[in-house]
Coordinates of C-alpha atoms in Angstrom, one line a residue:
V26 CA 32.6 18.4 16.5
G27 CA 30.2 19.7 19.0
D28 CA 27.4 20.4 16.6
K29 CA 24.0 19.5 17.6
V30 CA 22.5 17.0 15.2
M31 CA 19.7 15.0 14.4
V32 CA 20.2 11.2 13.3
L33 CA 18.1 9.1 10.7
A34 CA 18.8 5.4 11.3
R35 CA 16.8 2.2 10.5
S36 CA 17.5 0.8 14.0
G37 CA 19.7 0.9 17.0
L38 CA 19.1 4.3 18.6
W39 CA 17.8 3.0 22.2
Q40 CA 21.2 3.2 23.6
E41 CA 23.3 5.8 24.6
V42 CA 26.0 6.0 22.3
V43 CA 25.2 5.6 18.7
N44 CA 27.4 5.6 15.8
V45 CA 26.1 6.6 12.0
P46 CA 27.4 7.6 8.7
A47 CA 27.8 11.7 8.7
S48 CA 25.2 11.3 5.6
Q49 CA 22.5 10.2 8.1
T50 CA 22.8 13.3 10.3
F51 CA 21.4 16.6 9.8
L52 CA 22.1 19.9 11.8
M53 CA 19.4 21.0 14.0
P54 CA 17.9 24.2 13.4
E55 CA 18.3 27.2 16.1
G56 CA 16.2 27.0 19.1
M57 CA 15.2 23.2 18.8
S58 CA 15.3 21.0 21.7
F59 CA 17.0 17.5 21.7
E60 CA 13.2 16.3 22.1
E61 CA 11.8 17.9 19.5
A62 CA 14.9 16.9 17.3
A63 CA 14.0 13.4 18.1
A64 CA 10.3 13.7 17.1
L65 CA 11.2 15.4 14.1
L66 CA 12.8 13.4 11.3
V67 CA 10.9 9.9 10.9
N68 CA 7.5 11.4 11.4
Y69 CA 7.8 14.5 9.3
I70 CA 9.9 13.1 6.4
T71 CA 7.1 10.7 6.0
A72 CA 4.0 13.0 6.1
Y73 CA 6.0 15.5 4.1
M74 CA 6.9 12.7 1.3
I75 CA 3.3 11.4 1.6
L76 CA 1.2 14.3 1.4
F77 CA 3.5 16.3 -1.1
D78 CA 5.6 14.2 -3.2
F79 CA 3.1 11.0 -3.8
G80 CA -0.3 13.0 -2.9
N81 CA 0.7 16.2 -4.7
L82 CA -1.3 18.3 -1.8
R83 CA -3.0 21.3 -3.5
P84 CA -5.2 24.0 -2.1
N85 CA -9.0 23.4 -1.5
Q86 CA -8.4 19.8 -1.4
S87 CA -9.7 17.2 1.5
V88 CA -7.6 14.3 3.4
L89 CA -8.2 11.6 5.6
I90 CA -5.7 11.0 8.4
H91 CA -5.7 7.8 10.3
M92 CA -4.4 7.9 13.9
A93 CA -4.4 11.3 13.4
A94 CA -3.1 11.9 17.2
G95 CA 0.0 9.9 16.7
G96 CA 3.3 11.0 15.5
V97 CA 2.9 10.9 11.6
G98 CA -0.8 11.9 12.3
T99 CA 0.1 14.9 13.9
A100 CA 3.0 16.1 11.6
A101 CA 0.6 15.7 8.8
I102 CA -2.0 17.8 10.3
Q103 CA 0.6 20.5 10.7
L104 CA 1.9 20.2 7.0
C105 CA -1.8 20.3 5.7
K106 CA -2.1 23.4 7.4
T107 CA 0.8 25.2 5.5
V108 CA -1.4 24.7 2.5
E109 CA -4.6 27.0 1.8
N110 CA -8.2 25.9 2.7
V111 CA -7.2 21.8 3.1
T112 CA -10.4 20.2 4.9
I113 CA -8.7 17.3 7.2
F114 CA -10.5 14.4 8.3
G115 CA -8.9 12.5 11.2
T116 CA -9.8 9.2 13.3
A117 CA -9.1 8.8 16.8
S118 CA -10.4 7.9 20.0
A119 CA -13.1 10.3 21.4
S120 CA -10.9 11.6 24.3
K121 CA -8.5 13.2 21.8
H122 CA -11.0 14.7 19.3
D123 CA -10.6 18.5 21.0
S124 CA -6.8 18.2 20.9
L125 CA -7.3 17.2 17.4
K126 CA -9.9 20.1 16.6
E127 CA -7.6 22.8 18.1
S128 CA -4.6 21.4 15.8
G129 CA -6.9 21.8 13.1
V130 CA -8.7 19.0 11.8
A131 CA -12.3 19.6 10.8
Y132 CA -14.2 16.4 11.4
P133 CA -12.4 14.0 14.0
I134 CA -14.0 10.6 13.9
D135 CA -14.3 8.1 16.7
Y136 CA -13.3 4.8 14.6
R137 CA -14.2 2.8 17.7
T138 CA -17.8 3.9 17.5
M139 CA -18.4 4.9 13.9
D140 CA -18.0 3.7 10.6
Y141 CA -15.2 6.3 9.3
A142 CA -16.2 5.7 5.9
E143 CA -19.9 6.6 6.4
E144 CA -19.0 9.5 8.4
V145 CA -16.5 11.3 5.6
R146 CA -19.3 10.5 2.8
K147 CA -22.3 12.3 4.8
I148 CA -20.0 15.4 5.0
S149 CA -18.3 14.8 1.6
P150 CA -20.5 12.2 -0.9
K151 CA -17.8 12.2 -3.5
G152 CA -15.1 11.3 -1.0
V153 CA -11.6 12.8 -0.4
D154 CA -8.6 13.5 -2.6
I155 CA -6.0 11.9 -0.6
V156 CA -6.1 9.0 2.1
L157 CA -2.9 8.5 4.5
D158 CA -3.1 4.5 5.3
P159 CA -1.1 3.4 8.0
L160 CA -3.7 0.3 8.7
G161 CA -3.4 -2.4 6.1
G162 CA -5.7 -5.1 5.4
S163 CA -9.6 -4.3 4.5
D164 CA -9.1 -0.6 5.5
T165 CA -6.7 -0.2 2.6
S166 CA -9.9 -1.2 0.4
K167 CA -12.3 1.1 2.1
A168 CA -9.7 3.9 1.6
F169 CA -9.6 3.3 -2.2
N170 CA -13.1 3.3 -2.2
L171 CA -13.3 6.6 -0.4
L172 CA -11.3 8.5 -2.9
K173 CA -12.4 11.0 -5.7
P174 CA -11.7 10.5 -9.1
M175 CA -7.9 11.9 -9.4
G176 CA -7.7 10.6 -5.5
K177 CA -4.4 9.2 -4.2
L178 CA -4.2 6.2 -1.4
I179 CA -0.8 6.3 0.2
T180 CA -0.3 3.1 2.3
Y181 CA 2.6 3.1 4.7
G182 CA 2.0 0.5 7.5
V183 CA 0.2 -2.5 8.5
A184 CA -1.0 -1.3 12.0
N185 CA -4.1 -3.9 11.9
L186 CA -1.3 -6.4 12.1
L187 CA -0.6 -5.2 15.7
T188 CA -3.4 -6.7 17.9
G189 CA -2.5 -6.5 21.3
Q190 CA 0.2 -7.5 23.7
K191 CA 0.7 -11.0 22.3
K192 CA 0.7 -12.0 18.8
N193 CA -2.9 -13.1 17.6
L194 CA -2.2 -15.5 14.6
M195 CA -5.7 -15.9 13.4
A196 CA -6.4 -11.6 13.6
M197 CA -2.9 -11.5 11.5
A198 CA -4.0 -14.0 9.4
K199 CA -7.4 -12.2 8.6
T200 CA -5.4 -8.9 8.3
W201 CA -3.1 -10.4 5.3
W202 CA -6.3 -12.4 3.7
N203 CA -8.1 -9.1 3.5
Q204 CA -4.9 -7.3 2.2
F205 CA -5.8 -4.8 -0.5
S206 CA -5.0 -6.1 -4.1
I207 CA -5.5 -4.2 -7.6
N208 CA -4.5 -4.6 -10.9
A209 CA -3.0 -2.1 -13.4
L210 CA -6.3 -2.6 -15.6
Q211 CA -8.5 -2.0 -12.8
L212 CA -6.9 1.3 -11.7
L213 CA -7.3 2.5 -15.4
H214 CA -11.1 2.3 -15.0
H215 CA -11.3 4.1 -11.6
N216 CA -8.9 6.9 -12.2
K217 CA -7.3 7.0 -8.8
A218 CA -3.7 6.1 -7.9
V219 CA -2.2 3.8 -5.1
C220 CA 1.2 4.4 -3.7
G221 CA 3.4 2.7 -0.9
Y222 CA 6.0 4.4 1.2
H223 CA 8.4 2.8 3.6
L224 CA 11.1 5.3 5.0
G225 CA 13.3 2.5 6.1
Y226 CA 14.2 1.7 2.2
M227 CA 15.1 5.2 1.6
D228 CA 19.0 4.6 2.8
E229 CA 20.6 5.4 -0.3
E230 CA 18.5 8.2 -1.3
F231 CA 20.8 10.8 0.5
E232 CA 19.6 13.8 -2.0
L233 CA 16.1 12.8 -2.1
V234 CA 15.8 12.8 1.9
G235 CA 18.2 15.6 2.5
G236 CA 15.9 18.1 0.2
V237 CA 12.9 17.3 2.4
V238 CA 14.8 17.7 5.7
A239 CA 15.9 21.2 4.3
K240 CA 12.5 22.2 3.5
L241 CA 11.1 21.0 7.1
V242 CA 14.0 22.5 9.0
N243 CA 12.8 25.6 7.3
L244 CA 9.2 25.6 7.9
Y245 CA 10.3 24.7 11.7
S246 CA 12.4 27.8 11.6
Q247 CA 9.4 29.8 10.3
G248 CA 7.3 28.4 13.2
K249 CA 4.8 26.5 10.7
I250 CA 5.5 23.0 12.1
K251 CA 6.6 22.2 15.7
P252 CA 6.7 18.4 16.9
K253 CA 4.2 17.8 19.7
I254 CA 5.6 15.8 22.5
D255 CA 3.4 13.5 24.4
S256 CA 5.8 12.7 27.3
V257 CA 9.2 11.8 27.7
W258 CA 10.8 8.9 29.4
P259 CA 14.2 7.5 30.5
F260 CA 15.6 4.2 29.5
D261 CA 14.8 2.4 32.5
Q262 CA 10.8 3.5 32.2
V263 CA 10.8 2.1 28.5
A264 CA 8.0 -0.2 29.5
D265 CA 5.7 2.5 30.6
A266 CA 6.6 4.3 27.5
M267 CA 5.6 1.3 25.5
R268 CA 2.5 0.8 27.4
Q269 CA 1.6 4.6 26.8
M270 CA 1.5 4.0 23.1
Q271 CA 0.0 0.3 23.4
E272 CA -3.1 1.9 25.4
K273 CA -3.5 4.6 22.6
K274 CA -3.3 7.3 25.7
N275 CA -0.5 9.6 23.7
V276 CA -1.5 12.4 21.6
G277 CA 2.1 13.3 19.6
K278 CA 5.4 11.4 20.1
V279 CA 6.5 9.5 22.8
I280 CA 10.4 10.4 23.7
L281 CA 12.9 8.3 25.5
V282 CA 16.1 9.5 26.8
P283 CA 19.1 8.0 28.6
E284 CA 18.2 9.5 31.9
A285 CA 15.2 11.3 33.5
P286 CA 15.6 15.2 33.1
K287 CA 17.5 17.0 35.5
E288 CA 14.3 19.2 36.8
E289 CA 12.3 16.3 37.5
S290 CA 15.3 14.8 39.8
K291 CA 15.5 18.3 41.5
K292 CA 11.6 18.1 42.1
E293 CA 12.0 14.4 43.8
E294 CA 14.9 15.6 45.9
N295 CA 12.5 18.4 47.3

């Protein structure tokens, strides 16, 4: 009772009171804010397991991070920086490139105006060692082709299915049609690995996930990782918070809190 905890749950957290099993809670480290705690678990567990458990990231390797200014992207960049001499390529709109460079991305690429595969090849003709793929569709094929021998592609989302405010069934059908497919025999000839990751289906893996959280808390306490908060919104401004992400304005996490921070309330009164 009274412990400050981070909570991992598949859904149901956009409310003031939440009831979850104790096994889905983790003690917050000293000095961490609730906003940082809200930004830590899902993104950093995902990025950590993709990079280290599947990706086996080692010194002197190269990584392509899509949506590099988003939640998992910013977590992945920080985690890459904990390994010596890792070269990071990151896709994001041009307005976010300065921020990405400051955080450690050697080569930001504007996916809206450039072919990111061509841009990567200009700098690294052989490709990269690891690709983090939250996009799906034809981008997964591009990712696979960008891998060096012994490279690893980890797919963990299908952002290409999200086409705007309303469902565009044609765009969704096209994404599914272009979905990457490869069989075991083809993999033999390529010397590459394809992995799939979904934290939502790790519900029963308490020891596995708990071990990752312990490592992340340790990295936070050492100052090696720090969740990047883009903005904090009270529940009654949830539509504005969602628009911030939909319009791709955010750099880091968009956080919901039950009510507006007290400092802001005081400013409004003044």
